[in-house]
mmCIF file of C-alpha atoms in Angstrom:
data_model
loop_
_atom_site.group_PDB
_atom_site.id
_atom_site.type_symbol
_atom_site.label_atom_id
_atom_site.label_comp_id
_atom_site.label_asym_id
_atom_site.label_seq_id
_atom_site.Cartn_x
_atom_site.Cartn_y
_atom_site.Cartn_z
ATOM 1 C CA MET A 1 -29.394 20.068 -3.181
ATOM 2 C CA GLU A 2 -29.550 17.020 -5.445
ATOM 3 C CA VAL A 3 -25.789 16.496 -5.212
ATOM 4 C CA SER A 4 -25.988 16.744 -1.412
ATOM 5 C CA LYS A 5 -28.584 13.964 -1.323
ATOM 6 C CA GLN A 6 -26.477 11.822 -3.626
ATOM 7 C CA LEU A 7 -23.417 12.336 -1.455
ATOM 8 C CA GLU A 8 -25.396 11.454 1.657
ATOM 9 C CA SER A 9 -26.669 8.257 0.040
ATOM 10 C CA THR A 10 -23.158 7.112 -0.830
ATOM 11 C CA ARG A 11 -21.452 8.258 2.380
ATOM 12 C CA ASP A 12 -21.420 4.811 3.943
ATOM 13 C CA GLU A 13 -20.005 3.237 0.793
ATOM 14 C CA LEU A 14 -17.210 5.801 0.595
ATOM 15 C CA THR A 15 -16.471 5.393 4.295
ATOM 16 C CA PHE A 16 -16.165 1.643 3.779
ATOM 17 C CA ALA A 17 -13.576 2.288 1.085
ATOM 18 C CA GLU A 18 -11.583 4.637 3.296
ATOM 19 C CA VAL A 19 -11.514 2.069 6.087
ATOM 20 C CA GLU A 20 -10.302 -0.636 3.744
ATOM 21 C CA ALA A 21 -7.580 1.629 2.353
ATOM 22 C CA GLU A 22 -6.350 2.253 5.892
ATOM 23 C CA LYS A 23 -6.386 -1.484 6.598
ATOM 24 C CA ALA A 24 -4.271 -2.144 3.523
ATOM 25 C CA ASN A 25 -1.851 0.614 4.480
ATOM 26 C CA THR A 26 -1.598 -0.788 8.012
ATOM 27 C CA CYS A 27 -0.887 -4.228 6.571
ATOM 28 C CA VAL A 28 2.301 -2.974 4.949
ATOM 29 C CA LEU A 29 3.375 -0.777 7.849
ATOM 30 C CA ARG A 30 3.152 -3.706 10.260
ATOM 31 C CA HIS A 31 5.808 -5.437 8.207
ATOM 32 C CA GLU A 32 8.063 -2.416 7.697
ATOM 33 C CA GLU A 33 10.924 -4.117 9.508
ATOM 34 C CA LYS A 34 10.828 -6.932 6.976
ATOM 35 C CA ILE A 35 10.583 -4.480 4.092
ATOM 36 C CA VAL A 36 13.665 -2.661 5.355
ATOM 37 C CA SER A 37 15.679 -5.812 5.991
ATOM 38 C CA LYS A 38 15.186 -7.417 2.564
ATOM 39 C CA PRO A 39 13.520 -4.879 0.261
ATOM 40 C CA SER A 40 13.694 -6.794 -3.003
ATOM 41 C CA GLU A 41 12.246 -10.018 -1.622
ATOM 42 C CA ARG A 42 10.011 -9.419 1.383
ATOM 43 C CA ALA A 43 8.395 -6.208 0.159
ATOM 44 C CA GLU A 44 7.240 -7.825 -3.069
ATOM 45 C CA ILE A 45 5.623 -10.626 -1.089
ATOM 46 C CA ARG A 46 3.916 -8.235 1.328
ATOM 47 C CA LEU A 47 2.651 -5.933 -1.420
ATOM 48 C CA THR A 48 1.267 -8.912 -3.315
ATOM 49 C CA ASP A 49 -0.479 -10.018 -0.125
ATOM 50 C CA ALA A 50 -1.912 -6.517 0.282
ATOM 51 C CA LEU A 51 -3.323 -6.589 -3.254
ATOM 52 C CA ALA A 52 -5.000 -9.928 -2.575
ATOM 53 C CA MET A 53 -6.382 -8.647 0.710
ATOM 54 C CA ALA A 54 -7.738 -5.491 -0.911
ATOM 55 C CA LYS A 55 -9.505 -7.548 -3.564
ATOM 56 C CA ALA A 56 -11.085 -9.805 -0.950
ATOM 57 C CA ARG A 57 -12.240 -6.815 1.126
ATOM 58 C CA LYS A 58 -13.902 -5.171 -1.857
ATOM 59 C CA LYS A 59 -15.829 -8.351 -2.563
ATOM 60 C CA GLU A 60 -16.975 -8.474 1.053
ATOM 61 C CA LEU A 61 -18.203 -4.874 0.860
ATOM 62 C CA TYR A 62 -19.932 -5.588 -2.449
ATOM 63 C CA ASN A 63 -21.800 -8.489 -0.860
ATOM 64 C CA LEU A 64 -22.902 -6.110 1.906
ATOM 65 C CA GLY A 65 -24.407 -3.750 -0.685
ATOM 66 C CA ALA A 66 -21.582 -1.347 -1.527
ATOM 67 C CA ARG A 67 -21.402 -0.384 -5.204
ATOM 68 C CA LYS A 68 -19.253 2.754 -5.276
ATOM 69 C CA PHE A 69 -15.659 2.601 -4.057
ATOM 70 C CA VAL A 70 -12.819 5.079 -3.633
ATOM 71 C CA VAL A 71 -9.501 3.260 -3.393
ATOM 72 C CA PHE A 72 -6.303 5.096 -2.477
ATOM 73 C CA GLU A 73 -2.851 4.231 -3.719
ATOM 74 C CA PHE A 74 -0.147 3.500 -1.192
ATOM 75 C CA ALA A 75 1.760 6.613 -0.227
ATOM 76 C CA PRO A 76 5.547 6.738 -0.781
ATOM 77 C CA LEU A 77 6.192 4.664 2.334
ATOM 78 C CA SER A 78 9.964 5.032 2.308
ATOM 79 C CA CYS A 79 9.575 8.802 2.739
ATOM 80 C CA LEU A 80 8.057 8.288 6.186
ATOM 81 C CA PRO A 81 10.355 9.604 8.935
ATOM 82 C CA ASP A 82 10.259 6.197 10.592
ATOM 83 C CA ILE A 83 11.589 4.442 7.473
ATOM 84 C CA VAL A 84 14.096 7.180 6.646
ATOM 85 C CA ASP A 85 15.563 6.934 10.151
ATOM 86 C CA LYS A 86 16.051 3.192 9.669
ATOM 87 C CA THR A 87 17.429 3.067 6.130
ATOM 88 C CA LYS A 88 19.287 6.418 6.165
ATOM 89 C CA PRO A 89 19.133 6.990 2.383
ATOM 90 C CA SER A 90 21.335 9.542 0.635
ATOM 91 C CA THR A 91 18.201 11.283 -0.670
ATOM 92 C CA LEU A 92 15.013 12.384 1.113
ATOM 93 C CA CYS A 93 13.461 8.938 0.604
ATOM 94 C CA ASP A 94 14.641 5.384 0.057
ATOM 95 C CA GLU A 95 13.673 5.139 -3.600
ATOM 96 C CA GLN A 96 14.414 1.414 -3.789
ATOM 97 C CA ILE A 97 11.491 0.763 -1.479
ATOM 98 C CA ASN A 98 9.369 3.362 -3.246
ATOM 99 C CA GLY A 99 9.994 1.502 -6.486
ATOM 100 C CA LEU A 100 8.287 -1.540 -5.001
ATOM 101 C CA VAL A 101 5.395 0.587 -3.775
ATOM 102 C CA SER A 102 5.021 1.940 -7.314
ATOM 103 C CA VAL A 103 4.713 -1.630 -8.579
ATOM 104 C CA PHE A 104 1.816 -2.152 -6.191
ATOM 105 C CA ASN A 105 0.115 1.066 -7.300
ATOM 106 C CA THR A 106 0.497 0.142 -10.968
ATOM 107 C CA ASN A 107 -1.016 -3.288 -10.391
ATOM 108 C CA LEU A 108 -3.813 -1.769 -8.337
ATOM 109 C CA GLY A 109 -5.424 -0.140 -11.376
ATOM 110 C CA ALA A 110 -5.417 -3.388 -13.346
ATOM 111 C CA LYS A 111 -6.847 -5.325 -10.396
ATOM 112 C CA LEU A 112 -9.675 -2.829 -9.929
ATOM 113 C CA SER A 113 -10.551 -2.924 -13.630
ATOM 114 C CA LYS A 114 -10.780 -6.701 -13.473
ATOM 115 C CA LEU A 115 -12.802 -6.530 -10.265
ATOM 116 C CA LYS A 116 -15.254 -4.083 -11.843
ATOM 117 C CA SER A 117 -15.876 -6.553 -14.654
ATOM 118 C CA VAL A 118 -16.957 -9.296 -12.250
ATOM 119 C CA LEU A 119 -18.842 -7.182 -9.690
ATOM 120 C CA ASN A 120 -21.951 -6.183 -11.613
ATOM 121 C CA GLY A 121 -22.967 -2.543 -11.155
ATOM 122 C CA SER A 122 -19.821 -1.542 -9.253
ATOM 123 C CA SER A 123 -17.849 1.669 -9.816
ATOM 124 C CA PHE A 124 -14.255 2.232 -8.743
ATOM 125 C CA VAL A 125 -12.370 5.500 -8.383
ATOM 126 C CA THR A 126 -8.622 5.391 -7.813
ATOM 127 C CA ALA A 127 -7.074 8.189 -5.774
ATOM 128 C CA LYS A 128 -3.590 8.592 -7.254
ATOM 129 C CA SER A 129 -2.088 10.228 -4.192
ATOM 130 C CA TYR A 130 1.409 8.702 -4.426
ATOM 131 C CA ARG A 131 2.831 11.188 -6.926
ATOM 132 C CA LEU A 132 1.289 14.197 -5.160
ATOM 133 C CA ILE A 133 2.727 13.276 -1.750
ATOM 134 C CA HIS A 134 6.100 12.391 -3.265
ATOM 135 C CA ASP A 135 6.274 15.744 -5.056
ATOM 136 C CA ILE A 136 5.281 17.628 -1.905
ATOM 137 C CA ILE A 137 8.096 15.936 0.035
ATOM 138 C CA TYR A 138 10.707 16.819 -2.579
ATOM 139 C CA ASN A 139 9.301 20.297 -3.319
ATOM 140 C CA PRO A 140 7.612 21.416 -0.083
ATOM 141 C CA LEU A 141 7.980 25.173 -0.627
ATOM 142 C CA HIS A 142 6.240 24.935 -3.997
ATOM 143 C CA HIS A 143 3.234 23.381 -2.259
ATOM 144 C CA GLY A 144 3.181 25.745 0.712
ATOM 145 C CA PHE A 145 5.063 23.584 3.235
ATOM 146 C CA SER A 146 8.298 24.440 5.001
ATOM 147 C CA ASP A 147 9.228 21.078 6.563
ATOM 148 C CA ALA A 148 8.957 17.714 4.825
ATOM 149 C CA ARG A 149 11.237 15.755 7.150
ATOM 150 C CA ARG A 150 10.497 16.376 10.835
ATOM 151 C CA ALA A 151 7.296 15.232 12.525
ATOM 152 C CA ARG A 152 5.124 17.853 14.195
ATOM 153 C CA CYS A 153 4.658 16.044 17.489
ATOM 154 C CA ALA A 154 8.058 14.375 17.670
ATOM 155 C CA SER A 155 9.528 14.114 21.154
ATOM 156 C CA GLY A 156 13.070 14.957 20.021
ATOM 157 C CA VAL A 157 14.168 18.504 19.245
ATOM 158 C CA ASP A 158 15.627 17.256 15.950
ATOM 159 C CA GLY A 159 12.266 15.931 14.804
ATOM 160 C CA SER A 160 12.962 12.330 15.824
ATOM 161 C CA GLY A 161 11.230 10.154 18.378
ATOM 162 C CA ASP A 162 7.619 9.157 18.840
ATOM 163 C CA CYS A 163 4.749 11.357 19.993
ATOM 164 C CA LYS A 164 4.391 11.197 23.767
ATOM 165 C CA PRO A 165 1.620 12.243 26.142
ATOM 166 C CA GLY A 166 2.139 15.796 27.353
ATOM 167 C CA THR A 167 4.417 16.720 24.464
ATOM 168 C CA VAL A 168 3.528 20.078 22.918
ATOM 169 C CA PRO A 169 3.401 19.887 19.100
ATOM 170 C CA CYS A 170 4.990 22.644 17.053
ATOM 171 C CA GLN A 171 2.706 25.614 16.480
ATOM 172 C CA SER A 172 3.047 25.785 12.684
ATOM 173 C CA ARG A 173 0.380 23.194 12.046
ATOM 174 C CA LYS A 174 0.017 23.734 8.314
ATOM 175 C CA SER A 175 3.707 23.950 7.490
ATOM 176 C CA HIS A 176 4.685 20.324 8.188
ATOM 177 C CA VAL A 177 4.136 17.328 5.930
ATOM 178 C CA PHE A 178 4.226 14.735 8.727
ATOM 179 C CA TRP A 179 2.259 14.687 11.976
ATOM 180 C CA ASP A 180 4.220 11.798 13.486
ATOM 181 C CA ARG A 181 6.705 9.237 12.244
ATOM 182 C CA VAL A 182 4.204 7.411 10.012
ATOM 183 C CA HIS A 183 1.255 9.748 9.361
ATOM 184 C CA PRO A 184 0.946 12.892 7.229
ATOM 185 C CA THR A 185 -0.587 16.019 8.753
ATOM 186 C CA GLU A 186 -4.157 17.193 8.382
ATOM 187 C CA ALA A 187 -2.927 19.721 5.818
ATOM 188 C CA ILE A 188 -1.811 16.904 3.515
ATOM 189 C CA TYR A 189 -5.082 15.027 3.896
ATOM 190 C CA GLU A 190 -7.021 18.236 3.301
ATOM 191 C CA ARG A 191 -5.148 18.770 0.032
ATOM 192 C CA ILE A 192 -5.844 15.219 -1.135
ATOM 193 C CA ALA A 193 -9.496 15.306 -0.072
ATOM 194 C CA SER A 194 -10.140 18.651 -1.753
ATOM 195 C CA GLU A 195 -8.656 17.600 -5.082
ATOM 196 C CA CYS A 196 -10.292 14.186 -4.983
ATOM 197 C CA PHE A 197 -13.710 15.491 -3.963
ATOM 198 C CA ASN A 198 -14.401 17.875 -6.821
ATOM 199 C CA GLY A 199 -11.098 18.394 -8.633
ATOM 200 C CA LYS A 200 -9.552 16.861 -11.732
ATOM 201 C CA GLY A 201 -6.681 14.444 -12.139
ATOM 202 C CA LEU A 202 -6.025 13.128 -8.655
ATOM 203 C CA CYS A 203 -9.034 10.810 -8.612
ATOM 204 C CA THR A 204 -9.666 8.856 -11.799
ATOM 205 C CA PRO A 205 -11.695 8.209 -13.872
ATOM 206 C CA MET A 206 -13.918 10.695 -11.994
ATOM 207 C CA ASN A 207 -13.993 12.675 -8.757
ATOM 208 C CA ILE A 208 -16.129 11.822 -5.738
ATOM 209 C CA VAL A 209 -18.909 14.285 -6.582
ATOM 210 C CA GLN A 210 -19.232 12.667 -10.010
ATOM 211 C CA LEU A 211 -19.113 9.211 -8.451
ATOM 212 C CA ALA A 212 -21.909 10.158 -6.051
ATOM 213 C CA GLY A 213 -24.074 11.291 -8.964
ATOM 214 C CA LYS A 214 -23.388 8.182 -11.016
ATOM 215 C CA ARG A 215 -26.400 5.949 -11.351
ATOM 216 C CA GLY A 216 -25.743 2.327 -10.672
ATOM 217 C CA GLN A 217 -27.481 -0.912 -9.898
ATOM 218 C CA VAL A 218 -29.487 -0.869 -6.681
ATOM 219 C CA PRO A 219 -28.377 -3.687 -4.369
ATOM 220 C CA GLU A 220 -30.949 -6.358 -3.600
ATOM 221 C CA PHE A 221 -31.190 -7.819 -0.109
#
């Protein structure tokens, strides 16, 4: 009962963090054409911009009273069907682009540690979801998935094309990694959420249940 109350009290803070993670992810996806055209130059600039934006957003949330944050790594963006269709790599993903995403994720931890030191009473949990998603894509059967390439609601019979109104998605809802050309399925999110909520390893340095029970400074308004 006590844990439930703690989770309820931090729900808004955690929701804020989820929204900001989605904003950061959207920031990169909006510039995917530039990432594909000049990976080594444009992607580094965009990922640096995303780091700066994430830092600014966290400060805004802190000033609004948030003290507990869950921040997700970028997923392996070049494994998205949309990117794969454009770059046509010889492997399942374009690992050159993923290498740049990994640079962002590595810098993310250092940035959050520095941010924690200047935002008094704040706590940050990093959801290290990149490696999990990457491993699922390369070893889907091991993780209970049968298709790591085609989107569930794709309009083309070969798994290509965008989702369209009236299109009937495939029936095997839990067997696919991707819902559409840029988003994983509910099954992937369920796996991440379950491990991050009360598991070990995916979310560091603690899971969400532990974060909810962590005592911190009460914001003053």
